Each structure stands twice: as structure tokens, then as C-alpha cells.
CSV table of C-alpha atoms in Angstrom, one decimal:
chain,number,residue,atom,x,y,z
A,1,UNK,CA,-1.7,-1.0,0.2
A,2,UNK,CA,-3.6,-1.7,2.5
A,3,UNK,CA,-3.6,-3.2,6.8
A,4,UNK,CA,-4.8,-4.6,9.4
A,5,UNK,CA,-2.3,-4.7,12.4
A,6,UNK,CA,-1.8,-7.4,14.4
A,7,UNK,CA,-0.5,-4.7,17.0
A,8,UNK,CA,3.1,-4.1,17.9
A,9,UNK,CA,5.9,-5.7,15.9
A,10,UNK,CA,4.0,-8.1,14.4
A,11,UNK,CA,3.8,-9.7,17.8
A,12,UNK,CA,6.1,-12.5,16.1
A,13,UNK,CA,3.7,-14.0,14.0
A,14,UNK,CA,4.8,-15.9,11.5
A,15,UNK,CA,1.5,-17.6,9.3
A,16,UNK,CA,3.2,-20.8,7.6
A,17,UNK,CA,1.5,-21.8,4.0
A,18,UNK,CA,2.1,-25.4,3.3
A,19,UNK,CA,3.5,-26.6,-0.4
A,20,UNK,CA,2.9,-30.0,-1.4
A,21,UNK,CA,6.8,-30.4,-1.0
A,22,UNK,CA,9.1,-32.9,0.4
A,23,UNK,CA,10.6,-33.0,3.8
A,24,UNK,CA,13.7,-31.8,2.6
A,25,UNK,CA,12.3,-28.6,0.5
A,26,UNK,CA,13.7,-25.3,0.6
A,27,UNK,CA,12.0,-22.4,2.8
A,28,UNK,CA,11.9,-19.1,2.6
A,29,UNK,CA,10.8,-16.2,5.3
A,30,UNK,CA,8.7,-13.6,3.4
A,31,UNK,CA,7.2,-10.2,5.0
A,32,UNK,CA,4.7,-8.7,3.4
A,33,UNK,CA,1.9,-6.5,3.5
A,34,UNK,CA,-0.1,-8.2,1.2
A,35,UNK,CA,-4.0,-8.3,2.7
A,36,UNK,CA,-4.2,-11.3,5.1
A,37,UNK,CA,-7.0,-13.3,2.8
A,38,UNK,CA,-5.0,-13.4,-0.4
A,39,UNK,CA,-1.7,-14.7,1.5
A,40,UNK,CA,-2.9,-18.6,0.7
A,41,UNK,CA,-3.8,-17.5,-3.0
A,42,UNK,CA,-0.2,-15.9,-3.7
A,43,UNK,CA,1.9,-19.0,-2.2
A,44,UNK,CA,-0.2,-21.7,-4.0
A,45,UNK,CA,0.0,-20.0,-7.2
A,46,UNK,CA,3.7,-20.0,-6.7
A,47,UNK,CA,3.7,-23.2,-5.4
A,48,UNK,CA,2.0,-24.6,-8.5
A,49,UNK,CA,5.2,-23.9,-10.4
A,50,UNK,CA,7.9,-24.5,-7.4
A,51,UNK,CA,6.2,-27.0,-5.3
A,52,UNK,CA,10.0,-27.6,-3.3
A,53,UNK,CA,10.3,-24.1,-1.9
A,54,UNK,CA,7.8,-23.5,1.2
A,55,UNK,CA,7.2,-19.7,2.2
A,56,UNK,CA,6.8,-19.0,5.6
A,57,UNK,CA,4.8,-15.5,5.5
A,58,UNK,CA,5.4,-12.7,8.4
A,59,UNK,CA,2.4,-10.3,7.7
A,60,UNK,CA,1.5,-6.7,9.1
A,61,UNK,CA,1.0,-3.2,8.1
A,62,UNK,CA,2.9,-1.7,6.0
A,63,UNK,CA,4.3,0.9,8.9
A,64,UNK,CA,4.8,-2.3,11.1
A,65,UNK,CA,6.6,-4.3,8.5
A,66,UNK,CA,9.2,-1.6,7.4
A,67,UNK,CA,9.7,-0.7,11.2
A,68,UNK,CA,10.5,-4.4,12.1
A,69,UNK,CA,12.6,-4.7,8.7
A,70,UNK,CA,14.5,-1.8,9.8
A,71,UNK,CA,15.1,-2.9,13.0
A,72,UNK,CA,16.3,-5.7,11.9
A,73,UNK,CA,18.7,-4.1,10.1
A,74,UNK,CA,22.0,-6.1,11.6
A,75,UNK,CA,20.1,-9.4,12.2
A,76,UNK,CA,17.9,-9.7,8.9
A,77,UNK,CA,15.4,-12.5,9.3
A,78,UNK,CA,13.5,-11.8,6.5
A,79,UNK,CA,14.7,-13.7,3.0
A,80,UNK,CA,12.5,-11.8,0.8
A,81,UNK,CA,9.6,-9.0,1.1
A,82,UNK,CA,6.9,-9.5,-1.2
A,83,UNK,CA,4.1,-7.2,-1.0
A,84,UNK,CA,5.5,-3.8,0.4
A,85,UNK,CA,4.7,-0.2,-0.8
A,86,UNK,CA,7.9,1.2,-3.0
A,87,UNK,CA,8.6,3.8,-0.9
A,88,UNK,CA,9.2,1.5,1.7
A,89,UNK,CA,11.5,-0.6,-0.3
A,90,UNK,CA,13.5,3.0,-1.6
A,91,UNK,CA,13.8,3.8,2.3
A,92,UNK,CA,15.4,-0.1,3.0
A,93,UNK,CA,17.3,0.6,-0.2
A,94,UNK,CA,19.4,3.5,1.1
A,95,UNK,CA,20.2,1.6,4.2
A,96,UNK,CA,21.7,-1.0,2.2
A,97,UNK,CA,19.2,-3.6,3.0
A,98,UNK,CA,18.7,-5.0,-0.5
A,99,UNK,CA,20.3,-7.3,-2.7
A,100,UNK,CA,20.6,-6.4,-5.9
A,101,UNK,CA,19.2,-8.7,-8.8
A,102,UNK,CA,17.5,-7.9,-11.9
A,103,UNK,CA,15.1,-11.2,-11.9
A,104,UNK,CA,14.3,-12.8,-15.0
A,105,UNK,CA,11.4,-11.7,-17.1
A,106,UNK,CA,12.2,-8.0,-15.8
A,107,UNK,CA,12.2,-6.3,-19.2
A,108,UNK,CA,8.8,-7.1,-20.1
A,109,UNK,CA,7.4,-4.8,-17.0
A,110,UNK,CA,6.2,-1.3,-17.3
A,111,UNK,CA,9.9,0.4,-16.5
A,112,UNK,CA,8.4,3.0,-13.6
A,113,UNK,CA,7.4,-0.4,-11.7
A,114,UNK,CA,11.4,-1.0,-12.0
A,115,UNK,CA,14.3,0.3,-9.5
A,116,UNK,CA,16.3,2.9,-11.6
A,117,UNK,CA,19.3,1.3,-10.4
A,118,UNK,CA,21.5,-1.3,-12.4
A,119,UNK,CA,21.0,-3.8,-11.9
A,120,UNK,CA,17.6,-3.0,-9.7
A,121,UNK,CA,16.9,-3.8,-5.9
A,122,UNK,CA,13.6,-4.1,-6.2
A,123,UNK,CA,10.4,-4.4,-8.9
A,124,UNK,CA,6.9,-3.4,-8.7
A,125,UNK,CA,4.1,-5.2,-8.8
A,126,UNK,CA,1.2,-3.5,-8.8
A,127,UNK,CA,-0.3,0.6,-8.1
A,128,UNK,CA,-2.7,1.9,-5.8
A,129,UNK,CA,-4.2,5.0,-6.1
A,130,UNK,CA,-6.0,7.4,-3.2
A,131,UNK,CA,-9.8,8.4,-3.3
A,132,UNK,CA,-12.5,9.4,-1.5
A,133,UNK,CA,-15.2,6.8,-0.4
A,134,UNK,CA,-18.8,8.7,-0.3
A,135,UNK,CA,-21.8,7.2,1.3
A,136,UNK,CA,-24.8,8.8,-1.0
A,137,UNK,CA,-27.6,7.8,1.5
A,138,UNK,CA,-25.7,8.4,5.1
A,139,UNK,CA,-24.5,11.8,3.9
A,140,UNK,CA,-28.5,12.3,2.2
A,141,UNK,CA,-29.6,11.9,6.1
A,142,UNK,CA,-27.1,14.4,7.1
A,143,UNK,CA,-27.4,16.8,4.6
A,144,UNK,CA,-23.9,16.5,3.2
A,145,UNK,CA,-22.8,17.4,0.0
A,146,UNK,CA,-20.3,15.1,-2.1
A,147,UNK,CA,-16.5,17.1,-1.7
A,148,UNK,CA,-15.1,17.6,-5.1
A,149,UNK,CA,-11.8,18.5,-3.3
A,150,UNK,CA,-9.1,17.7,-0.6
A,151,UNK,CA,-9.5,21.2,0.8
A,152,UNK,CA,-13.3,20.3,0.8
A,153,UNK,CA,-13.1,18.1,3.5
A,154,UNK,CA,-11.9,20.8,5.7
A,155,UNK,CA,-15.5,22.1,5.8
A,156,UNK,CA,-17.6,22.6,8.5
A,157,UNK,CA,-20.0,20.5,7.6
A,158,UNK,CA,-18.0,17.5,7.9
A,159,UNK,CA,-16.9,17.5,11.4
A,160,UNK,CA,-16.8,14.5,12.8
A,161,UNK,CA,-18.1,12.5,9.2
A,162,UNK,CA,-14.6,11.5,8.4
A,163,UNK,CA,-12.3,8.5,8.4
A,164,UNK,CA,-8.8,8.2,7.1
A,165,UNK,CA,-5.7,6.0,7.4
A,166,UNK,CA,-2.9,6.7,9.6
A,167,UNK,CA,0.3,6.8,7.9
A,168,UNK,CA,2.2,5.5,10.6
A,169,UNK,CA,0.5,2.2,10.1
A,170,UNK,CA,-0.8,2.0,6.4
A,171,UNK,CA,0.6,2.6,2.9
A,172,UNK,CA,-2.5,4.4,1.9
A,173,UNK,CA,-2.4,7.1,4.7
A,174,UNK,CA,1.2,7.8,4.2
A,175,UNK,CA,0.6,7.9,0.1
A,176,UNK,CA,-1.8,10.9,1.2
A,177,UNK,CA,0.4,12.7,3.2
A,178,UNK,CA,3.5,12.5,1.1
A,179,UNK,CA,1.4,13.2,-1.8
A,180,UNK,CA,-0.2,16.4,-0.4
A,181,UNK,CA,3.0,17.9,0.8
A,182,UNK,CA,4.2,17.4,-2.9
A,183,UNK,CA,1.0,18.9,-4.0
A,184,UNK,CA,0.4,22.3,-1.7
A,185,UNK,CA,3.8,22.3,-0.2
A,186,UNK,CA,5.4,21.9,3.0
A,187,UNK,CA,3.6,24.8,5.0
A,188,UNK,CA,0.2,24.8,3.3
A,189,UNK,CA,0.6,20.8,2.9
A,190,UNK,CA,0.8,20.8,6.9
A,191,UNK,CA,-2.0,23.9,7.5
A,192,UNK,CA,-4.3,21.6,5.3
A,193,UNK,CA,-3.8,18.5,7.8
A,194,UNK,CA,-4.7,21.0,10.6
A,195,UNK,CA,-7.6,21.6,8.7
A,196,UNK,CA,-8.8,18.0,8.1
A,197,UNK,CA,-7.9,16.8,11.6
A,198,UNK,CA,-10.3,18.8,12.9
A,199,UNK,CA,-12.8,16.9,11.0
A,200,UNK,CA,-11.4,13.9,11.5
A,201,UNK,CA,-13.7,11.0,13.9
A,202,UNK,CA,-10.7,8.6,13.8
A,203,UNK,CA,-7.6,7.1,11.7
A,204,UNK,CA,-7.3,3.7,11.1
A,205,UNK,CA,-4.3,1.1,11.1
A,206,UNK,CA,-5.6,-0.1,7.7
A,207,UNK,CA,-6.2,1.8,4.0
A,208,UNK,CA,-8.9,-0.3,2.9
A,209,UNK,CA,-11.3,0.3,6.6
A,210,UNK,CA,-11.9,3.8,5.7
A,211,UNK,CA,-13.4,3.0,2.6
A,212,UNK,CA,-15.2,-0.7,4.3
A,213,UNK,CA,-16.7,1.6,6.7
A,214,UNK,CA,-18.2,4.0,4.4
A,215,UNK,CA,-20.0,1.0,2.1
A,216,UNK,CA,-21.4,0.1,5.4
A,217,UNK,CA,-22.8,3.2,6.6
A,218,UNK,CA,-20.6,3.6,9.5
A,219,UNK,CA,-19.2,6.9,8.1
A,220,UNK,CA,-20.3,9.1,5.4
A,221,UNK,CA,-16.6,9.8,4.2
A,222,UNK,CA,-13.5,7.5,4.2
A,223,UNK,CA,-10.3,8.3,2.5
A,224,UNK,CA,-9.1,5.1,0.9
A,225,UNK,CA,-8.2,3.8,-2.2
A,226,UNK,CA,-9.6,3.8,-5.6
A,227,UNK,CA,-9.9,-0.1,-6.0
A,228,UNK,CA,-11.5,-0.8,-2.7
A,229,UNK,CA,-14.2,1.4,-3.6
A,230,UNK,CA,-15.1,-0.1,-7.0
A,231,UNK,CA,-15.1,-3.8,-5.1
A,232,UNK,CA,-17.7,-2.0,-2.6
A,233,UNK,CA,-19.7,-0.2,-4.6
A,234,UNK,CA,-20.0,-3.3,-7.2
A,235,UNK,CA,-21.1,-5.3,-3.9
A,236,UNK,CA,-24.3,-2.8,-3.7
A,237,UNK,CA,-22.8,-0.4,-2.0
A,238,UNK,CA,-24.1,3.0,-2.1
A,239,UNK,CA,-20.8,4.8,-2.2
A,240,UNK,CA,-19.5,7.4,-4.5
A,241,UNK,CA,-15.6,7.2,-5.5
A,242,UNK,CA,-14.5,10.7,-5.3
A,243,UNK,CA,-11.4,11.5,-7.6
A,244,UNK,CA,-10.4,14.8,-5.8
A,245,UNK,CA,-9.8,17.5,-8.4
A,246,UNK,CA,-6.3,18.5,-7.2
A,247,UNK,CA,-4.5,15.0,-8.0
A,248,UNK,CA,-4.4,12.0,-5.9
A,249,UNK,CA,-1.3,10.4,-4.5
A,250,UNK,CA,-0.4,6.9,-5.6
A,251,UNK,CA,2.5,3.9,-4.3
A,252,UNK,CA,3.2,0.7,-5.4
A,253,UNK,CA,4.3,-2.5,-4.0
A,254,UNK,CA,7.0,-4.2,-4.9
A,255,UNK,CA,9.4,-7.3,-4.2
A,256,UNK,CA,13.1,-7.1,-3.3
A,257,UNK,CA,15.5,-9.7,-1.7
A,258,UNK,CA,17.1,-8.9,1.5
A,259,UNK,CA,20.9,-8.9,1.6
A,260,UNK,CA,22.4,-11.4,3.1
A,261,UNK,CA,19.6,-14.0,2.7
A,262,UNK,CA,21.3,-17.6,3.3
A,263,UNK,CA,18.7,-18.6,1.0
A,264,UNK,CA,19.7,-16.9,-2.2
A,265,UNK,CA,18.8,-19.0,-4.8
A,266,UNK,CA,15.6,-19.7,-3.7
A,267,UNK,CA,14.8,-16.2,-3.0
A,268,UNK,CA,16.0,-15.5,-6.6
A,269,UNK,CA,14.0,-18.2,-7.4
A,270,UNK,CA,10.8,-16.0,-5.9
A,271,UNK,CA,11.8,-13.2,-7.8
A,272,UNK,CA,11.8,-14.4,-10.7
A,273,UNK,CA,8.5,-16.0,-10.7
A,274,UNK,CA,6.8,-12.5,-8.9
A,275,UNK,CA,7.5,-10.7,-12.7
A,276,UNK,CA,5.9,-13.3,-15.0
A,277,UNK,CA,2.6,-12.7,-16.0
A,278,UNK,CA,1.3,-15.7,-14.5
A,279,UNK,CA,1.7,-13.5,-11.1
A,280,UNK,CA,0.3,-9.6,-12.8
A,281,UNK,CA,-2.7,-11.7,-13.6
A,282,UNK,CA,-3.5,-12.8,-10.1
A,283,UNK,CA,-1.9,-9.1,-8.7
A,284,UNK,CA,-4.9,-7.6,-11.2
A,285,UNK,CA,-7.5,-9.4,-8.6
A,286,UNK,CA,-6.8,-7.2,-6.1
A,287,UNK,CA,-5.3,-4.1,-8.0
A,288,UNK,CA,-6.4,-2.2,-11.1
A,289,UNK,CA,-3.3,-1.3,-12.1
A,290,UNK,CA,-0.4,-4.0,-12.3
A,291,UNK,CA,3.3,-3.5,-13.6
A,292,UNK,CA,2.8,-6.0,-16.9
A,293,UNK,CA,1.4,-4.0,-19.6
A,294,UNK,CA,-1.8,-5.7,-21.4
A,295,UNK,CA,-2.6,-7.7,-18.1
A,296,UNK,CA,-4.6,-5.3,-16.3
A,297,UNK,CA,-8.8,-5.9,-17.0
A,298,UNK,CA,-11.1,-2.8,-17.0
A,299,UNK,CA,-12.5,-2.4,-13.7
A,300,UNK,CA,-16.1,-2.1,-12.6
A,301,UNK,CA,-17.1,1.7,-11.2
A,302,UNK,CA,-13.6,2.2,-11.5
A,303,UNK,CA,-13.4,6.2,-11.6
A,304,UNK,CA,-12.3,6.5,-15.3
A,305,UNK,CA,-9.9,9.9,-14.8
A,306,UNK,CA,-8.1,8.4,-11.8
A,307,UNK,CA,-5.1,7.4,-14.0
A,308,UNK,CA,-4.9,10.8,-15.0
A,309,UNK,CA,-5.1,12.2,-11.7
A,310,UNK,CA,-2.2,10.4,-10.4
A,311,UNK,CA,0.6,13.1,-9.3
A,312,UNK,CA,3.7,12.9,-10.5
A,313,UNK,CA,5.2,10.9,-7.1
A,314,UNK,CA,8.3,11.7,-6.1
A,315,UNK,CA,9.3,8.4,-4.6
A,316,UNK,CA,13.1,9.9,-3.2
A,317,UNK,CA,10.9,12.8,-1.8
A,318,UNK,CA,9.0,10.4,0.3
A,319,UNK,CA,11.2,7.9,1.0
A,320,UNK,CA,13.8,9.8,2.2
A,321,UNK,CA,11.4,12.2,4.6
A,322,UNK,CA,9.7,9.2,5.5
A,323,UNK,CA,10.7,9.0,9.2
A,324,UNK,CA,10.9,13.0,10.0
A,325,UNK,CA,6.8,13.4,7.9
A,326,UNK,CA,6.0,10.4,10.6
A,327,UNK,CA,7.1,12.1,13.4
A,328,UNK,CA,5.7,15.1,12.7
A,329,UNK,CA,2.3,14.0,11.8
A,330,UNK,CA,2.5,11.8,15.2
A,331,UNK,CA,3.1,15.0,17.2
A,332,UNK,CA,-0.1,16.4,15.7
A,333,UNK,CA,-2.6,14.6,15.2
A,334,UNK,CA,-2.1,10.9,17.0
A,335,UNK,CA,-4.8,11.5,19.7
A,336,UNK,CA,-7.7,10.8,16.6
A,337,UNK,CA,-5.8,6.9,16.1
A,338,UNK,CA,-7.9,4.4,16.6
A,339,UNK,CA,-6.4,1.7,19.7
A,340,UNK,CA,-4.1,-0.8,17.8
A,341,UNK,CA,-4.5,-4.6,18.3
């Protein structure tokens, strides 16, 4: 998942993609978190089949997104969110925030890229998974070794030579945090973050610059995710994708319609078409793993025991200590974030 902020609450900006529709064509307000660049690809391939219905995209982080979202709670001006990590959606979920609507086409999908409930508020689209982003040659000149393991990168020798997400802001940082409280626990979860900060040169207000950093030799070490590596290191790159030995955390995102939209059968009309195929297949571009089983193309320098790495996630874990992990990882170790805007 994956962000660049914009800085604040999205600073209102909403980035209109025109359909080739008539002036009396339906519109629809989407947030996402979907990366910037591919925005234009996801509403002409949807447009191709519904040229009437225009979508109006609101885009941040995904912190910024489900901040606004929830703050929005008793004036919704989102119709739909296409693009958000799961967790955020579960979080929305238990405020009541989504409609309910199993959208056509749902059966077909893997069912742990489904909402549990019946019928579901929400449906995944695709998976990413953490890793570790390894310059060979920049940590060569500094004598680095490769870490094998989380607790690695609490080693002396990497003071300074590290770059990671902040979970307040990105999907990806707040995948790792969730998923190493689920893995060492709450108190050695926590002492292990102590550990790391104080390697830490800076978090970043997007999951995929850790990684973008480390392919360019800004950084030895960037904690990303898996599928921004592979695209790096099959651009010449000389990274290695680390698949830490403990597990890695993993999220998805996933569509849901907001309650109350006065644009229901449209937005209905969008989720529908966000489940076919047709939309797994351009999801697989920019994620290995997609929720349509059989659509999902092998992957080049894709780490091939990441799948089996991926911890058993305890979505309700995270989503429901969402806002109390947050504000305890602000307290400790905000002064490393890089300046937002």
C-alpha cells in the first residue's frame, strides 16, 4: 500500500479523470490510496465498460485517507473507497460507515479477500507483503552485512543505514507494526521498536520510498514491500529482497461503499466491476498477489518463500488497536519522520 502525502487532509484535492461520457453522466467521489500514476489507468479501464459514470478521485496516504474518512463520519463525502488497506476498511466498518452489498461476481474471489460478514462490507483486491530492501554495493562500501532478521536490524552496525515507513501515514509501516506486535508480543513487540528506532535515519510518509531509496543508493536498508523491490531490482537495481526469517506482516486493499452514498447504484455499479477479472488483471500490474485465483502472473526476483512467510494477520487485532498502536508509536519515535508536504 503504498503513499505519498499531499500533506494534511488531503489539502482538498480532488484529481477529476474524464470519461468519454455525456453531460448528463453519473459521478462518483472515490478516495483511494491507490499510487498517484495508476489513478488514470484504473478509471479508463472502468470507463471502457461504463463510459456514463465519471469518478472524481480524492487521493492520499493511506493514514490521511482513513483519518479524513473518519472525520467525515457524520457528513460522508466520499461515495466509494477504492484502493484502501483492509484494516482500514475493518476500522470504518465498526463505525458503521459501510454499506453493505455483496457485488456481483463476488463468489469467484479467493474468500480471505472477502468481509466475513453477510452480506460483506467490503472486498479485497489485491495483498501486499513487508520486506527488506538491501543495497549489495552501498552496504559493500560500508561493510554491512545482509540482516536475515527483524531483530537484525537492531544491530550496531546499522545505525543510521535505515529507512522505514511511518505507520501513521502508510499502509506498509502500520502492516509492520501490527504485524510485529502479533509476532513478539506487546512488550517485546514495543522493546524491538526501541531497538530499531535507534537505527533509524528517518520514516517516510510512503511504503514504497524506503525501498525507491535503497535501489538508488540513498540508503543501504529500506523496509518496504515485497513487490516494489522485484520492480527495482528488475530495473538494474542492485538490491537484495530480504524475506526476514521470523514472518512478515501483510494487508490488503479493498473496495467498500460508503453508507449513505446518494449515488447508490452507481457506486454498486463500481463494485461490481472492481471483482471481475478484467480489474485482478490490471490489480496484478502493481501487486503480486490479487484476490482472483488463476490471475496472478509469476513475478520477476519475486522472493519465492514470501507467500509462506506471510503471518497469520489478525485483521480485528489491528483494526481495532489501530488508533491507541498510532498513538503510541507517535509518542516514541515521531521525532525520526520525515517533514510532510
Amino acid at each position: 500500500m503504498f503513499k505519498k502525502l499531499a500533506g494534511g487532509l488531503l489539502a482538498g484535492v480532488a484529481v477529476g479523470v474524464m470519461s468519454i461520457s455525456a453531460a448528463m453522466a453519473g459521478e462518483l467521489t472515490v478516495y483511494t490510496a491507490v499510487e498517484a500514476e495508476d489513478l488514470k489507468k484504473y478509471a479508463d479501464a472502468f470507463n471502457a465498460d461504463h463510459p456514463d459514470i465519471k469518478i472524481n478521485w480524492v487521493r492520499d496516504s493511506t493514514g490521511v485517507v482513513t483519518a479524513k474518512l473518519l472525520a467525515e463520519k457524520n457528513n460522508p463525502q466520499a461515495d466509494v473507497i477504492w484502493g484502501l488497506a483492509a484494516t482500514s476498511l475493518l476500522l470504518l466498518k465498526s463505525e458503521g460507515m459501510l454499506e453493505a452489498y455483496a457485488p456481483k461476481g463476488v463468489e469467484n474471489l479467493d474468500p480471505k479477500f472477502v468481509d466475513k460478514s453477510t452480506p460483506p462490507t467490503w472486498t479485497g483486491m489485491d495483498a501486499w507483503v513487508a520486506s527488506v530492501c538491501f543495497n549489495t554495493v552501498e552496504g559493500g562500501k560500508l561493510g554491512l552485512t545482509a540482516p536475515k532478521t527483524w531483530k537484525d536490524l537492531t544491530k550496531a552496525e546499522y545505525k543510521g543505514h535505515v529507512i522505514m515507513p511511518n505507520p501513521n501515514s502508510s499502509g506498509t509501516g502500520f502492516l509492520d507494526v501490527s504485524s510485529w506486535l502479533q509476532m513478539f508480543g506487546e512488550k517485546d513487540g514495543w522493546a524491538f521498536m526501541d531497538g530499531l528506532h535507534a537505527n533509524i535515519a528517518a520514516y517516510t510518509h510512503s511504503g514504497s520510498k524506503p525501498c525507491k531509496m535503497a535501489a538508488a543508493g540513498e540508503i543501504p536498508i529500506g523496509v518496504s514491500f515485497a513487490f516494489r523491490g522485484a520492480k527495482s531490482k528488475a530495473a538494474g537495481a542492485p538490491i537484495e529482497i530480504i524475506v526476514p526469517e521470523e514472518g512478515v506482516g501483510w494487508d490488503m486493499e479493498a473496495t467498500a461503499i460508503v453508507a449513505g452514498t446518494d449515488n447508490l447504484e452507481d457506486a454498486k455499479t463500481l463494485a461490481d466491476w472492481t471483482v471481475t477479472k478484467k480489474a485482478n488483471e490490471m490489480y496484478n500490474s502493481g501487486y503480486a498477489v490479487v484476490a482472483y485465483p488463476g490471475v496472478a502472473k509469476p513475478v520477476e526476483h519475486f522472493p519465492p518463500n514470501l507467500l509462506e512467510k506471510m503471518i497469520d494477520n489478525d485483521f480485528e487485532f489491528a483494526a481495532n488497536n489501530r488508533k491507541a498502536i498510532l498513538d503510541e508509536w507517535q509518542k516514541r519515535y515521531d521525532s525520526k519522520s520525515e517533514p510532510k508536504g
